[in-house]
Coordinates of C-alpha atoms in Angstrom, one line a residue:
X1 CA -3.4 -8.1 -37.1
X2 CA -2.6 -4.9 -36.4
X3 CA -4.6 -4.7 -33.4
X4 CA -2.8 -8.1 -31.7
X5 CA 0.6 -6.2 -32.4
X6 CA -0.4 -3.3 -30.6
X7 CA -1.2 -5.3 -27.7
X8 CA 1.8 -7.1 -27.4
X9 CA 3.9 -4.3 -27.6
X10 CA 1.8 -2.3 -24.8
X11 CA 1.8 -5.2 -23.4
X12 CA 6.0 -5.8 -23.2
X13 CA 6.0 -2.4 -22.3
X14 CA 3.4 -3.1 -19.3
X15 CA 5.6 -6.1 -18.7
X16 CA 8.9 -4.2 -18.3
X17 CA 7.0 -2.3 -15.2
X18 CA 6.7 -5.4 -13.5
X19 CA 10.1 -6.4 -15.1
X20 CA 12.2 -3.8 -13.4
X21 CA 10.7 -4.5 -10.2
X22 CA 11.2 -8.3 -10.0
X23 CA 14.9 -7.8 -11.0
X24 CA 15.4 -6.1 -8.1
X25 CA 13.9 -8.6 -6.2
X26 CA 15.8 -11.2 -7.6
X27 CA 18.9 -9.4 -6.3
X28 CA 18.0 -8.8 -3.0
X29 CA 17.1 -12.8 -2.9
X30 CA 20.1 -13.9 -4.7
X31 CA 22.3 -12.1 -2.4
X32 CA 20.2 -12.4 1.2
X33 CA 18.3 -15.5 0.7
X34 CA 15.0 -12.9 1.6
X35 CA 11.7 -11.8 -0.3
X36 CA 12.2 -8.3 0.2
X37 CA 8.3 -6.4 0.2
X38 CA 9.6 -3.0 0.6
X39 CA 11.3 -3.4 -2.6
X40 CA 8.4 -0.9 -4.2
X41 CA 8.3 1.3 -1.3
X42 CA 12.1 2.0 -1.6
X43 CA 12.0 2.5 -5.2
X44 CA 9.0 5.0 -4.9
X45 CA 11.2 7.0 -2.3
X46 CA 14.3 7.0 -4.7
X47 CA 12.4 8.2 -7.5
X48 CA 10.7 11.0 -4.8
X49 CA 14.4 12.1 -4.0
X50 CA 15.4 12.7 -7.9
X51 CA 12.0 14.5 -8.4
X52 CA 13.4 16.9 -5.0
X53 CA 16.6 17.2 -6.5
X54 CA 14.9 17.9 -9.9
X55 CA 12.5 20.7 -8.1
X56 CA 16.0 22.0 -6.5
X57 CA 17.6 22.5 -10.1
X58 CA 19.5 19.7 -10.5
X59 CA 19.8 17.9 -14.1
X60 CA 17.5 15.1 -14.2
X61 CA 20.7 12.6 -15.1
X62 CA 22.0 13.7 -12.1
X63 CA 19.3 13.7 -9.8
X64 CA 18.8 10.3 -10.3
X65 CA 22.2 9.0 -9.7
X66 CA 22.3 11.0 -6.6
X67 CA 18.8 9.2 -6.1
X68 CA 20.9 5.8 -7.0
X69 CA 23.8 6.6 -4.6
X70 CA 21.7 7.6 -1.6
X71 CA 19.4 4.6 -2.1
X72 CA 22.6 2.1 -2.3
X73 CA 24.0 3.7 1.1
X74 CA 20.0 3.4 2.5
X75 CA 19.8 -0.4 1.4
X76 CA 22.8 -1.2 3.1
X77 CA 22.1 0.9 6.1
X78 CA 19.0 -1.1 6.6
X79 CA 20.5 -4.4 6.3
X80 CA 22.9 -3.6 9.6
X81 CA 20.7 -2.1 11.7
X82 CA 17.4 -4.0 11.1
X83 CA 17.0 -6.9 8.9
X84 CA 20.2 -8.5 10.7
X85 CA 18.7 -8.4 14.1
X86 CA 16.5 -10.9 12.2
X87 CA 18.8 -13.1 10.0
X88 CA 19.7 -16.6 10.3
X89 CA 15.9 -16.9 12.6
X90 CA 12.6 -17.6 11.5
X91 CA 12.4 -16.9 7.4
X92 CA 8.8 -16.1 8.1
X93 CA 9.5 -13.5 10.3
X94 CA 12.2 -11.6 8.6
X95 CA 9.4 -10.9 5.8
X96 CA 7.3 -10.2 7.6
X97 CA 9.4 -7.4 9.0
X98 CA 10.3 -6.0 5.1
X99 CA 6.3 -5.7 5.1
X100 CA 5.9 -3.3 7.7
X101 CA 9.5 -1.8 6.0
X102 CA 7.2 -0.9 3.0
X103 CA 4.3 0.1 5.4
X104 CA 6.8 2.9 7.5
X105 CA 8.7 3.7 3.9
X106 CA 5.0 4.7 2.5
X107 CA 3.9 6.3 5.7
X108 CA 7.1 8.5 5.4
X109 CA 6.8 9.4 2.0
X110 CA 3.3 10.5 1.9
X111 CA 4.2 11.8 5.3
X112 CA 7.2 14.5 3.7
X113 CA 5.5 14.6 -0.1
X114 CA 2.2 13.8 0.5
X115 CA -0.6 11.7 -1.6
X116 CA -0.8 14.5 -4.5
X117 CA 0.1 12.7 -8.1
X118 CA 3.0 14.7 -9.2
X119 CA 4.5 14.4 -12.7
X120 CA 8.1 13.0 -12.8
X121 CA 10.2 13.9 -15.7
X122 CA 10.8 11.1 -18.7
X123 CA 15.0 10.1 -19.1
X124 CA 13.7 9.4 -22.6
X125 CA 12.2 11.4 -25.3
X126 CA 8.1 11.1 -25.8
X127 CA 8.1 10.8 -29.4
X128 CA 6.7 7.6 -30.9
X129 CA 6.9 5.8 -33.9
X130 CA 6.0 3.0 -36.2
X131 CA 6.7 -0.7 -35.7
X132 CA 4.6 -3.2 -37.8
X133 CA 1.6 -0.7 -38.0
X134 CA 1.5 -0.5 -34.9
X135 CA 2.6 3.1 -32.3
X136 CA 5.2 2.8 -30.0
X137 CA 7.0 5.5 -28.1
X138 CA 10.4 5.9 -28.0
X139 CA 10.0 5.7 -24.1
X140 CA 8.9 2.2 -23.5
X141 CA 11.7 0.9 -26.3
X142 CA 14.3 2.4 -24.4
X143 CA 13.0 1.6 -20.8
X144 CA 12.7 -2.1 -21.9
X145 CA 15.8 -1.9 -23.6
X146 CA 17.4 -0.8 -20.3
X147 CA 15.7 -3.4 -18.6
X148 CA 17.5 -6.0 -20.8
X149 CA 20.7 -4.2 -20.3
X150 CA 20.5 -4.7 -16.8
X151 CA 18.9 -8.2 -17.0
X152 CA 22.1 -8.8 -18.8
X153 CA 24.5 -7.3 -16.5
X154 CA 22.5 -9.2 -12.9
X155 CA 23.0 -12.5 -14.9
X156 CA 27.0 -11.9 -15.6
X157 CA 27.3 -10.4 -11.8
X158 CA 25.8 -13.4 -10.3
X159 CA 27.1 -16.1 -12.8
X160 CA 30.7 -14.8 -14.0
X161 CA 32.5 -12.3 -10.8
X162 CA 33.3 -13.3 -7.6
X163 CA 31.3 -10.3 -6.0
X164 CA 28.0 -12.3 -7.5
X165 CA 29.1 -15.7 -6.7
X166 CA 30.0 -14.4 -2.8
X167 CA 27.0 -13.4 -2.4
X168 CA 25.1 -16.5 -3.6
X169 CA 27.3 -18.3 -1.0
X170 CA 26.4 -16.0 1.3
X171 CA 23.1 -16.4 1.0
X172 CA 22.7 -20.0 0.7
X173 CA 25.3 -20.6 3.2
X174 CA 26.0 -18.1 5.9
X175 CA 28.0 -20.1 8.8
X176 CA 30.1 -21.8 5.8
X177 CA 30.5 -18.5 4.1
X178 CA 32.0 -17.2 6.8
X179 CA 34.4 -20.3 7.5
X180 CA 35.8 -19.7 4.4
X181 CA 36.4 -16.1 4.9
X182 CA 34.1 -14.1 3.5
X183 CA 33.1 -11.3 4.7
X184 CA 29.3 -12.2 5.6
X185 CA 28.7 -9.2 7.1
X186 CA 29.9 -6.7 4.1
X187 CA 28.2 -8.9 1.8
X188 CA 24.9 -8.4 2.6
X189 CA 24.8 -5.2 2.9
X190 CA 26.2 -4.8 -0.5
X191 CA 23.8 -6.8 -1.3
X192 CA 20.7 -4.6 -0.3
X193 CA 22.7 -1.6 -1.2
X194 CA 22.5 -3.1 -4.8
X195 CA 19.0 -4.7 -4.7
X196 CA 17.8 -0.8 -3.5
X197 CA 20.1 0.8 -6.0
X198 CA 18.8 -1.2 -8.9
X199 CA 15.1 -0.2 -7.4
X200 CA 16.2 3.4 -7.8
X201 CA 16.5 2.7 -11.4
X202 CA 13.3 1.0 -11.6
X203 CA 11.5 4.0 -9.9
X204 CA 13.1 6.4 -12.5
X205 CA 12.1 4.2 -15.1
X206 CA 8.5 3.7 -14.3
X207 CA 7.3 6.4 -12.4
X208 CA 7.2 9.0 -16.0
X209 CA 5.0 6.4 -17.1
X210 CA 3.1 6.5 -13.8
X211 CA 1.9 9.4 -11.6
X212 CA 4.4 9.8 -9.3
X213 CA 2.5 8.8 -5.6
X214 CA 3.7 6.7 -2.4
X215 CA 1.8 3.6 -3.5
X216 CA 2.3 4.5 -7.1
X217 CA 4.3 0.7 -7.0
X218 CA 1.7 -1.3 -5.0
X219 CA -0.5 -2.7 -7.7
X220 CA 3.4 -3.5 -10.0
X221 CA 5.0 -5.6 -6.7
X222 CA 1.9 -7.8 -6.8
X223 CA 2.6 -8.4 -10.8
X224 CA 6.5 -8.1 -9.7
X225 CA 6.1 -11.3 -7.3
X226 CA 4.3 -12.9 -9.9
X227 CA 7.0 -12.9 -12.5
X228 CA 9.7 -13.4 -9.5
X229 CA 7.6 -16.7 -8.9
X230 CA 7.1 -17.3 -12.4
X231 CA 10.1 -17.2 -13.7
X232 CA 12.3 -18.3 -10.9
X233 CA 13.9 -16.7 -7.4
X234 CA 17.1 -17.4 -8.9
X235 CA 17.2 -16.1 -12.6
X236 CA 16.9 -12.5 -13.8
X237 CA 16.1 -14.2 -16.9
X238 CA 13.6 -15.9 -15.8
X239 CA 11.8 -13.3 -14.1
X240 CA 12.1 -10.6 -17.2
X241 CA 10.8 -13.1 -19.5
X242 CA 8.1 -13.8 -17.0
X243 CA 7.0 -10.1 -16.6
X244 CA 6.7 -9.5 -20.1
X245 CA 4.3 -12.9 -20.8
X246 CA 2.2 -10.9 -17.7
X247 CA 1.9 -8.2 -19.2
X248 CA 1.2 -9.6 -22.7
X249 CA -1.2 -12.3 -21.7
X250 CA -3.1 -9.9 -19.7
X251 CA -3.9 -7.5 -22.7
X252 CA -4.8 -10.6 -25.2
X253 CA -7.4 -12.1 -22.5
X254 CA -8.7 -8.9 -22.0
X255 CA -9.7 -8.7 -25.4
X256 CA -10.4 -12.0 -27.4
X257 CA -11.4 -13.9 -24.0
X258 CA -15.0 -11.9 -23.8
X259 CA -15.9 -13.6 -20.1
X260 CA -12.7 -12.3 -18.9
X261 CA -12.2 -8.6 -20.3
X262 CA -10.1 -5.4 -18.3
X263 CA -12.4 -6.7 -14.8
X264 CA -11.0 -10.3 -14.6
X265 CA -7.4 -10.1 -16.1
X266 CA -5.8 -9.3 -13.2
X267 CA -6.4 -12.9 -12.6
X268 CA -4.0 -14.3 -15.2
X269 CA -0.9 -14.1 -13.2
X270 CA -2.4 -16.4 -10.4
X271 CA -3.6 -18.9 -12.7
X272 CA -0.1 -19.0 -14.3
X273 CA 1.5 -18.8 -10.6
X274 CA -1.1 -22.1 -9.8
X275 CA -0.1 -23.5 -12.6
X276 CA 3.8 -23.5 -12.7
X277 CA 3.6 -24.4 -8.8
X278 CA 2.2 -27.8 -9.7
X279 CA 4.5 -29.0 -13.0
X280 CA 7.5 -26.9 -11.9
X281 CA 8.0 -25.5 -8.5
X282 CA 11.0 -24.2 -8.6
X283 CA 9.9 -21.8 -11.7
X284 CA 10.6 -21.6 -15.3
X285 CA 14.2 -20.7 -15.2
X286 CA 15.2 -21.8 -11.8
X287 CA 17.4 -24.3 -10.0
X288 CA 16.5 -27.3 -8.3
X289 CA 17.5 -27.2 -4.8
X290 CA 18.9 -30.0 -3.4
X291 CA 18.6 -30.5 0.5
X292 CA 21.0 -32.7 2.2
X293 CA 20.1 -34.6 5.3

């Protein structure tokens, strides 16, 4: 018994990796109407600016909300002057562009840092402690515990204030958004201000559990995706929840399902994704859309 709780809890902790990830792909897609595959790349050069400003004697607190700031004013920044040139076009092509964004974000990083594995300081203290026999540190409690904090806060912003629900119009409906007088425009570039903001966080938060390197979020986007897809494009909830199943799944199969073991688990969240795209495509937690013609 005490061996299955220990798994779980790595494995929610595992999950909230992935966790703050897909949130911040949920926002970018709730607010743009795009899959943003830079997302990682972005958050692995926020958390490479609050380890500079950490080096230059800053307080780690501070570094990363100057890290937050500067990724906010990058985000939006990058929705004026490159993915607008391809808005309201092909959807295929706009992602396509976010995935050479993430290939020129990487090549920058390692191209100023390098590829070295540096060690970025932990927000959180690394004690551990107890919980049903089983250790925990006080690190992944409080970085999941953030994570539901802002899980909390993206599903108030997009279902309760008029910021949110302007920029799900937006994104659904650009042309009608704008005869109603919102300010298209502003709006998405808030909105990938926020979506990178948020994925400054998420750097900060995994990157003391990780060794801080430019691809050190490549493997997590994949997982990220996953739980995006899982869980639903539209529903923080939904993707959180979905993470954390990952992550817990993963480290059950990889034990009491002998055929499968650490080589093969990494094939659980595409047996899930096959799985929920046949009896419910629209996710766990998401909305039907309903197409007009």
């Amino acid at each position: 018994m005490g061996t299955f709780i220990q798994l779980v809890i790595d494995g929610l902790s595992t999950g909230s990796i992935y966790a703050a990830l897909a949130l911040a792909i949920v926002l970018v897609n709730q607010a743009t109407g795009l899959i943003n595959f830079a997302q990682g790349g972005l958050a692995v050069l926020s958390a490479y600016v609050a380890y500079a400003c950490v080096n230059a004697g800053v307080p780690l607190l501070l570094a990363v909300l100057i890290a937050i700031v500067l990724s906010f004013v990058l985000g939006g920044l990058l929705e004026r002057f490159l993915i607008r040139r391809f808005e309201g076009g092909d959807p295929d092509t706009a992602v396509v562009v976010t995935i050479g964004l993430l290939t020129l974000v990487t090549g920058v990083t390692a191209l100023i840092w390098g590829y070295n594995n540096l060690q970025f300081p932990s927000l959180f203290p690394l004690t551990s402690v107890d919980v049903l026999g089983a250790v925990v540190s006080v690190r992944s409690l409080a970085t999941t515990a953030t994570i539901v904090v802002i899980m909390v806060i993206l599903q108030v912003l997009f279902q309760r204030t008029k910021l949110g629900l302007a920029l799900r119009a937006v994104a659904d409906n650009p042309r009608s958004s704008a005869l109603s007088g919102l300010p298209v425009g502003r709006l998405l570039m808030v909105g990938w201000g926020l979506a990178a903001a948020l994925g400054a966080v998420a750097g900060s938060l995994v990157a003391p559990q990780l060794t801080l390197t430019p691809g050190m979020l490549d493997g997590a986007l994949v997982y990220a995706l996953a739980a995006v897809i899982l869980g639903g494009l539209d529903s923080p909830l939904g993707a959180v929840v979905a993470a954390w199943a990952i992550g817990v799944l993963e480290n059950l199969v990889s034990v009491y399902v002998p055929f499968i073991g650490h080589d093969l688990k990494i094939a659980v969240p595409f047996v899930l994704i096959f799985i929920i795209l046949i009896l419910r495509p629209q996710g766990l937690f998401g909305r039907k859309v309903v197409v007009r013609v």
